[in-house]
Amino acid sequence: MDAGPGTRGSGLVKANVVVLPGDGVGPEVVNAALSVLATVCDAADARVSIDVHLIGGRAIDEFGMPLPEETLEACKAADAILLGAVGGPAWDHLRGEQRCEAGLLRLRRELDVFANLRPVKVHPHLADRTTLRTEVIRGTDLVIVRELTGGAYFGQPRGRTGSGPDEIARDSIVYSASEIERVARVAFKLAQSRRGELISIDKANVLITSQLWREVVSGLAADYPDVTLTHELVDSFAMRLVREPATVDVVVAENLFGDILSDEAAVLAGSLGLLPSASLGATDQGLYEPIHGSAPSLAGRGIANPYGTILSVAMLLRHSLHRSDLAAAIESAVDVCITEDVLTSDLGGTASTDAVAGAVAREALRHLGVHSGAAS
Ligand code: IPM
Ligand code: MG
């Protein structure tokens, strides 16, 4: 996977991927995904260097803060960043900027990765593993585009004033027209490359930010005549998402609505452990992470589901490294492995984290036309 700096392999200048394993199961799923990345890159002679840094609880223990400057600087200089998960009981008592989550939010903001893509696809083999009826979820294939650097997560003023019964806590939902426009354009373009249907989520019957959101998104529709745009209120869409998910193509939502809807959508797939995400900005750089958390109760046991992180690596290859061929090989390999019941315990299987990675790597090589024992 390695070569001299600036060398070219398959048309790609050596890419620099910063890896932030994080806490809990983060390091385990990241290692599994990196072994798949190394296998496909070696097979395709793609040049990728890996640079590991601390974030979250382990960074607090080492540097006293969840996002050390050296981690942030390395991320800013990277072609792509792969993150495991942050947080755990040892750091739950911390408040404000000291919290693990604050480090992750600052990283998103500093990298200006404003569009968070969360694809949710129901694998036919897993359609009966969820709490919803098989006929309802079969065929589901949707993407939530979540605005990631604005809204209630960052809006000012925020904070607490006063004390006792008079104490006031305040968060602010703030959006500018340009912030709405840039994420909406990502969603329109994505819809163009898919089934051409975009649902914009808001609460325009109540919130002023939602009224601006709806106006701005509507105003862009003329630029994308091949996309059918509809607007839905977040509360009724939350019902539609579990009532008729297969009718949904691309969804665009502000930060907080997107956060909530994407966890709801994860139920459709069968396990939170299956789902990847890509956070993108104005450049090719991206931040890639599974949508699950650090799952402290699973950590250190070698049983965490690595599929979400492996699929995040596929998104990294496609969006930041422009290697759709390698991304497709990994995605096809994951499909085959799931069909063949290579499943971790969250999906009723007995496979270990490493066994899943080994199986995906072997199958990816087969897709790339490489028949060797290199991945075993
Ligand atoms: C997510 C998570 C984060 C968020 C937390 C960990 C801050 O829930 O990525 O969806 O709310 O964005
Ligand atoms: Mg969330």
Coordinates of C-alpha atoms and ligand atoms in Angstrom, one line a residue:
M1 CA 0.0 0.0 0.0
D2 CA 3.0 2.2 0.4
A3 CA 5.5 3.9 -1.9
G4 CA 7.6 7.0 -2.1
P5 CA 5.9 10.3 -1.7
G6 CA 4.3 11.7 -4.9
T7 CA 4.6 8.5 -6.8
R8 CA 1.9 7.6 -9.2
G9 CA -0.1 4.3 -9.2
S10 CA -3.1 3.8 -11.5
G11 CA -3.1 7.5 -12.2
L12 CA -3.4 8.5 -8.6
V13 CA -0.8 10.6 -6.7
K14 CA -0.1 8.9 -3.4
A15 CA -3.0 9.7 -1.1
N16 CA -2.7 10.6 2.5
V17 CA -5.4 9.2 4.8
V18 CA -5.5 10.3 8.4
V19 CA -7.0 7.6 10.7
L20 CA -8.6 8.5 14.0
P21 CA -9.5 5.2 15.7
G22 CA -11.1 6.9 18.7
D23 CA -12.6 5.0 21.6
G24 CA -14.5 1.8 22.5
V25 CA -14.9 -0.4 19.4
G26 CA -13.5 2.4 17.2
P27 CA -9.9 0.9 17.0
E28 CA -11.2 -2.6 16.2
V29 CA -13.6 -1.7 13.4
V30 CA -11.0 0.8 12.0
N31 CA -8.3 -1.9 11.9
A32 CA -10.7 -4.3 10.2
A33 CA -11.5 -1.7 7.6
L34 CA -7.9 -0.7 7.1
S35 CA -7.0 -4.3 6.3
V36 CA -9.6 -4.3 3.6
L37 CA -8.3 -1.0 2.3
A38 CA -4.7 -2.3 2.2
T39 CA -5.7 -5.5 0.4
V40 CA -7.5 -3.7 -2.4
C41 CA -4.9 -0.9 -2.7
D42 CA -2.1 -3.4 -2.9
A43 CA -3.9 -5.4 -5.6
A44 CA -4.6 -2.3 -7.6
D45 CA -1.3 -0.7 -7.0
A46 CA -3.0 2.4 -5.5
R47 CA -0.8 4.5 -3.3
V48 CA -2.2 5.3 0.1
S49 CA -0.3 6.3 3.3
I50 CA -1.9 5.9 6.7
D51 CA -1.2 8.4 9.5
V52 CA -2.8 7.6 12.9
H53 CA -3.9 10.3 15.4
L54 CA -5.8 10.6 18.6
I55 CA -9.3 12.0 19.1
G56 CA -12.0 11.7 21.8
G57 CA -11.4 10.1 25.2
R58 CA -7.9 8.8 24.4
A59 CA -6.9 12.3 23.3
I60 CA -8.3 13.7 26.6
D61 CA -6.2 11.2 28.5
E62 CA -3.1 12.0 26.6
F63 CA -3.4 15.8 25.8
G64 CA -6.3 16.9 28.1
M65 CA -8.6 17.8 25.2
P66 CA -10.7 15.8 22.8
L67 CA -9.3 17.3 19.6
P68 CA -5.6 18.1 20.0
E69 CA -4.1 20.8 17.6
E70 CA -1.8 18.2 16.1
T71 CA -4.7 16.0 15.2
L72 CA -6.6 18.9 13.7
E73 CA -3.6 20.0 11.6
A74 CA -3.0 16.5 10.3
C75 CA -6.7 16.2 9.3
K76 CA -6.6 19.6 7.5
A77 CA -3.7 18.4 5.5
A78 CA -5.1 15.0 4.6
D79 CA -6.9 13.8 1.5
A80 CA -9.3 11.9 3.6
I81 CA -10.0 11.1 7.2
L82 CA -11.3 7.8 8.6
L83 CA -12.8 8.0 12.1
G84 CA -13.9 5.1 14.3
A85 CA -16.1 6.4 17.2
V86 CA -15.6 8.7 20.2
G87 CA -16.8 8.6 23.8
G88 CA -17.3 6.2 26.7
P89 CA -18.3 6.0 30.4
A90 CA -14.8 7.2 31.5
W91 CA -15.4 10.6 30.0
D92 CA -19.2 11.0 30.4
H93 CA -18.8 13.4 33.4
L94 CA -17.0 16.0 31.3
R95 CA -18.9 19.1 30.2
G96 CA -18.8 21.7 27.4
E97 CA -15.7 21.8 25.2
Q98 CA -14.1 19.0 27.3
R99 CA -16.7 16.4 26.0
C100 CA -15.6 13.9 23.4
E101 CA -18.6 14.9 21.2
A102 CA -17.3 18.5 21.2
G103 CA -14.0 17.3 19.6
L104 CA -16.0 15.6 16.8
L105 CA -18.2 18.7 16.2
R106 CA -15.2 21.0 16.1
L107 CA -13.5 18.7 13.6
R108 CA -16.5 18.8 11.3
R109 CA -16.7 22.5 11.6
E110 CA -13.0 23.1 11.1
L111 CA -13.0 20.9 8.0
D112 CA -16.1 22.6 6.8
V113 CA -17.7 19.3 5.8
F114 CA -21.2 20.6 5.6
A115 CA -22.9 17.7 3.7
N116 CA -23.2 14.4 5.6
L117 CA -24.3 11.5 3.3
R118 CA -25.9 8.6 5.1
P119 CA -27.0 5.9 2.7
V120 CA -29.4 3.2 3.9
K121 CA -29.9 0.1 1.8
V122 CA -31.8 -3.0 2.9
H123 CA -29.9 -6.1 2.0
P124 CA -32.4 -8.7 0.8
H125 CA -30.8 -11.3 3.1
L126 CA -31.4 -9.1 6.1
A127 CA -34.9 -8.0 5.3
D128 CA -36.4 -10.2 8.0
R129 CA -33.9 -9.2 10.7
T130 CA -35.6 -5.9 11.7
T131 CA -38.5 -5.1 13.9
L132 CA -40.4 -3.9 10.8
R133 CA -42.4 -6.1 8.5
T134 CA -40.3 -7.5 5.6
E135 CA -42.7 -6.4 2.9
V136 CA -42.5 -2.8 4.2
I137 CA -38.7 -2.5 4.1
R138 CA -37.8 -4.7 1.1
G139 CA -36.3 -2.7 -1.7
T140 CA -35.3 0.3 0.5
D141 CA -32.4 2.2 -0.9
L142 CA -32.2 5.8 0.2
V143 CA -29.7 8.5 1.2
I144 CA -30.1 11.1 3.9
V145 CA -28.1 14.3 3.2
R146 CA -27.7 15.9 6.6
E147 CA -26.5 19.5 6.9
L148 CA -23.6 19.1 9.3
T149 CA -22.0 22.4 10.3
G150 CA -24.9 24.7 11.2
G151 CA -28.2 24.8 13.0
A152 CA -28.7 24.1 16.7
Y153 CA -25.4 22.4 17.0
F154 CA -23.5 25.6 16.5
G155 CA -25.9 28.5 16.6
Q156 CA -25.3 31.5 18.9
P157 CA -26.4 32.6 21.4
R158 CA -26.3 29.4 23.4
G159 CA -25.6 28.8 27.1
R160 CA -27.1 29.0 30.6
T161 CA -27.8 32.0 32.7
G162 CA -29.3 32.6 36.1
S163 CA -29.9 30.0 38.8
G164 CA -32.5 28.1 40.6
P165 CA -36.1 28.2 39.1
D166 CA -35.0 31.3 37.1
E167 CA -32.1 29.5 35.3
I168 CA -32.4 29.7 31.6
A169 CA -30.8 27.4 29.0
R170 CA -30.7 28.4 25.4
D171 CA -29.7 26.9 22.0
S172 CA -30.2 28.7 18.8
I173 CA -31.1 27.3 15.3
V174 CA -29.4 29.6 12.9
Y175 CA -29.1 29.2 9.1
S176 CA -28.0 31.5 6.3
A177 CA -29.4 31.2 2.8
S178 CA -25.9 30.3 1.5
E179 CA -25.5 27.5 4.1
I180 CA -28.9 26.0 2.9
E181 CA -28.0 26.4 -0.7
R182 CA -24.7 24.6 -0.6
V183 CA -26.1 21.5 1.1
A184 CA -29.2 21.5 -1.1
R185 CA -27.1 21.5 -4.2
V186 CA -25.3 18.4 -3.0
A187 CA -28.6 16.7 -2.5
F188 CA -30.0 17.8 -5.9
K189 CA -26.9 16.5 -7.7
L190 CA -27.1 13.2 -5.8
A191 CA -30.8 12.8 -6.7
Q192 CA -29.8 13.4 -10.4
S193 CA -27.4 10.5 -10.2
R194 CA -30.1 8.3 -8.6
R195 CA -33.9 8.0 -9.1
G196 CA -34.4 11.8 -9.5
E197 CA -36.5 12.3 -6.4
L198 CA -35.6 14.8 -3.6
I199 CA -37.5 15.3 -0.4
S200 CA -36.6 18.4 1.6
I201 CA -37.4 18.2 5.3
D202 CA -38.4 21.1 7.4
K203 CA -40.8 22.3 10.1
A204 CA -41.9 25.3 8.0
N205 CA -45.3 25.5 9.8
V206 CA -43.6 26.6 13.0
L207 CA -39.9 27.4 12.6
I208 CA -38.6 30.6 10.8
T209 CA -35.3 28.8 9.8
S210 CA -37.5 26.2 8.2
Q211 CA -39.3 28.8 6.2
L212 CA -36.0 30.1 4.8
W213 CA -34.9 26.5 4.2
R214 CA -38.0 25.8 2.1
E215 CA -37.7 29.1 0.1
V216 CA -34.1 28.5 -0.7
V217 CA -34.5 24.9 -1.7
S218 CA -37.5 25.7 -3.8
G219 CA -35.6 28.5 -5.6
L220 CA -32.9 26.0 -6.7
A221 CA -35.3 23.5 -8.3
A222 CA -35.3 25.2 -11.7
D223 CA -31.5 24.4 -11.9
Y224 CA -32.3 20.7 -11.7
P225 CA -35.3 20.1 -14.0
D226 CA -34.7 16.4 -14.0
V227 CA -35.3 16.2 -10.2
T228 CA -38.7 16.1 -8.6
L229 CA -38.6 18.1 -5.4
T230 CA -41.2 17.7 -2.6
H231 CA -41.3 19.3 0.8
E232 CA -42.3 17.3 3.9
L233 CA -42.7 18.3 7.5
V234 CA -40.3 16.5 9.7
D235 CA -42.9 14.9 12.0
S236 CA -45.0 13.4 9.2
F237 CA -41.9 12.3 7.3
A238 CA -40.7 10.5 10.4
M239 CA -43.8 8.3 10.0
R240 CA -43.4 7.9 6.3
L241 CA -39.8 6.7 6.8
V242 CA -41.0 3.6 8.6
R243 CA -44.3 3.2 6.8
E244 CA -43.1 3.3 3.2
P245 CA -39.3 3.6 3.2
A246 CA -38.9 2.0 -0.3
T247 CA -40.6 5.1 -1.8
V248 CA -37.9 7.4 -0.5
D249 CA -34.8 8.3 -2.7
V250 CA -32.8 11.3 -1.5
V251 CA -33.7 13.3 1.6
V252 CA -32.1 16.6 2.6
A253 CA -32.5 18.0 6.1
E254 CA -30.9 20.4 8.6
N255 CA -28.5 19.2 11.2
L256 CA -30.7 18.2 14.1
F257 CA -33.5 16.8 11.9
G258 CA -31.0 14.8 9.9
D259 CA -29.4 13.4 13.1
I260 CA -32.7 12.1 14.3
L261 CA -34.0 10.8 11.0
S262 CA -30.8 9.0 10.2
D263 CA -30.9 6.9 13.4
E264 CA -34.5 6.1 12.6
A265 CA -33.5 5.0 9.1
A266 CA -30.8 2.8 10.5
V267 CA -33.6 0.5 11.9
L268 CA -34.5 -0.3 8.3
A269 CA -31.0 -1.8 7.6
G270 CA -31.2 -4.3 10.5
S271 CA -28.3 -2.9 12.6
L272 CA -26.6 0.4 13.2
G273 CA -23.3 -1.4 12.7
L274 CA -24.0 -1.7 9.0
L275 CA -24.2 1.9 8.1
P276 CA -21.4 4.1 6.7
S277 CA -21.3 7.9 6.2
A278 CA -19.3 10.5 4.3
S279 CA -19.0 14.1 5.4
L280 CA -18.1 16.3 2.4
G281 CA -17.3 19.9 1.8
A282 CA -16.3 22.1 -1.1
T283 CA -13.2 20.1 -1.9
D284 CA -12.5 16.4 -2.5
Q285 CA -11.4 16.0 1.1
G286 CA -13.9 14.0 3.2
L287 CA -14.4 12.7 6.7
Y288 CA -15.7 9.1 6.8
E289 CA -17.2 7.3 9.7
P290 CA -19.6 4.5 10.6
I291 CA -22.8 6.0 12.1
H292 CA -22.6 3.9 15.2
G293 CA -21.1 5.0 18.5
S294 CA -18.2 3.6 20.5
A295 CA -20.3 0.7 22.0
P296 CA -18.2 0.4 25.2
S297 CA -19.9 -2.9 26.2
L298 CA -18.6 -4.6 23.0
A299 CA -15.1 -3.1 23.1
G300 CA -12.1 -5.3 23.3
R301 CA -14.1 -8.5 22.5
G302 CA -13.4 -8.7 18.8
I303 CA -17.1 -9.0 18.0
A304 CA -18.1 -5.5 16.8
N305 CA -19.7 -5.2 13.4
P306 CA -17.1 -3.7 11.0
Y307 CA -19.3 -3.5 7.9
G308 CA -20.3 0.2 8.5
T309 CA -16.6 1.2 8.7
I310 CA -15.6 -1.0 5.7
L311 CA -18.4 0.6 3.7
S312 CA -17.1 4.0 4.9
V313 CA -13.8 3.1 3.4
A314 CA -15.6 2.4 0.1
M315 CA -17.1 5.8 0.2
L316 CA -13.7 7.3 0.9
L317 CA -12.2 5.5 -2.1
R318 CA -15.1 6.8 -4.3
H319 CA -15.4 10.4 -3.1
S320 CA -11.9 11.5 -2.0
L321 CA -9.6 9.1 -3.9
H322 CA -11.6 8.8 -7.1
R323 CA -11.3 5.0 -7.1
S324 CA -14.9 4.0 -7.8
D325 CA -13.6 0.7 -9.1
L326 CA -12.1 -0.2 -5.7
A327 CA -15.2 1.2 -3.9
A328 CA -17.5 -1.0 -6.1
A329 CA -15.3 -4.1 -5.4
I330 CA -15.6 -3.5 -1.7
E331 CA -19.4 -2.9 -1.8
S332 CA -20.0 -6.0 -4.0
A333 CA -17.8 -8.0 -1.6
V334 CA -19.9 -6.8 1.4
D335 CA -23.1 -7.8 -0.4
V336 CA -21.7 -11.3 -1.1
C337 CA -20.4 -11.8 2.5
I338 CA -23.8 -10.7 4.0
T339 CA -25.6 -13.1 1.6
E340 CA -23.2 -15.9 2.7
D341 CA -24.1 -15.2 6.4
V342 CA -20.8 -13.7 7.4
L343 CA -22.5 -11.8 10.2
T344 CA -21.5 -10.5 13.6
S345 CA -23.6 -11.1 16.7
D346 CA -25.7 -7.9 16.3
L347 CA -27.2 -9.6 13.2
G348 CA -27.5 -13.0 14.9
G349 CA -24.2 -14.4 13.5
T350 CA -21.1 -15.7 15.1
A351 CA -18.4 -14.1 12.9
S352 CA -15.6 -12.1 14.6
T353 CA -14.7 -8.5 13.5
D354 CA -11.5 -9.9 11.9
A355 CA -13.3 -12.8 10.2
V356 CA -15.7 -10.3 8.5
A357 CA -12.7 -8.2 7.3
G358 CA -10.9 -11.3 6.0
A359 CA -13.9 -12.5 4.1
V360 CA -14.6 -9.1 2.6
A361 CA -11.0 -8.7 1.5
R362 CA -10.9 -12.1 -0.2
E363 CA -14.2 -11.4 -2.0
A364 CA -13.1 -7.9 -3.0
L365 CA -10.0 -9.4 -4.6
R366 CA -12.2 -11.8 -6.6
H367 CA -14.2 -8.9 -7.8
L368 CA -11.0 -7.2 -8.9
G369 CA -10.0 -10.3 -10.8
V370 CA -7.1 -11.1 -8.5
H371 CA -7.1 -14.8 -7.5
S372 CA -4.6 -15.2 -4.8
G373 CA -4.4 -16.0 -1.1
A374 CA -3.1 -12.5 -0.4
A375 CA -6.0 -11.6 1.9
S376 CA -6.0 -14.8 4.0
Ligands
IPM1 C1 -24.0 11.4 14.8 C2 -23.8 11.5 16.3 C3 -23.2 12.8 16.7 C4 -24.2 13.9 16.3 C5 -22.9 13.0 18.2 C6 -21.9 11.9 18.7 C7 -22.3 14.3 18.5 O1 -25.1 11.3 16.9 O2 -22.9 11.5 14.1 O3 -25.1 11.3 14.3 O4 -25.1 14.3 16.9 O5 -23.9 14.5 15.2
MG2 MG -26.6 10.8 15.6

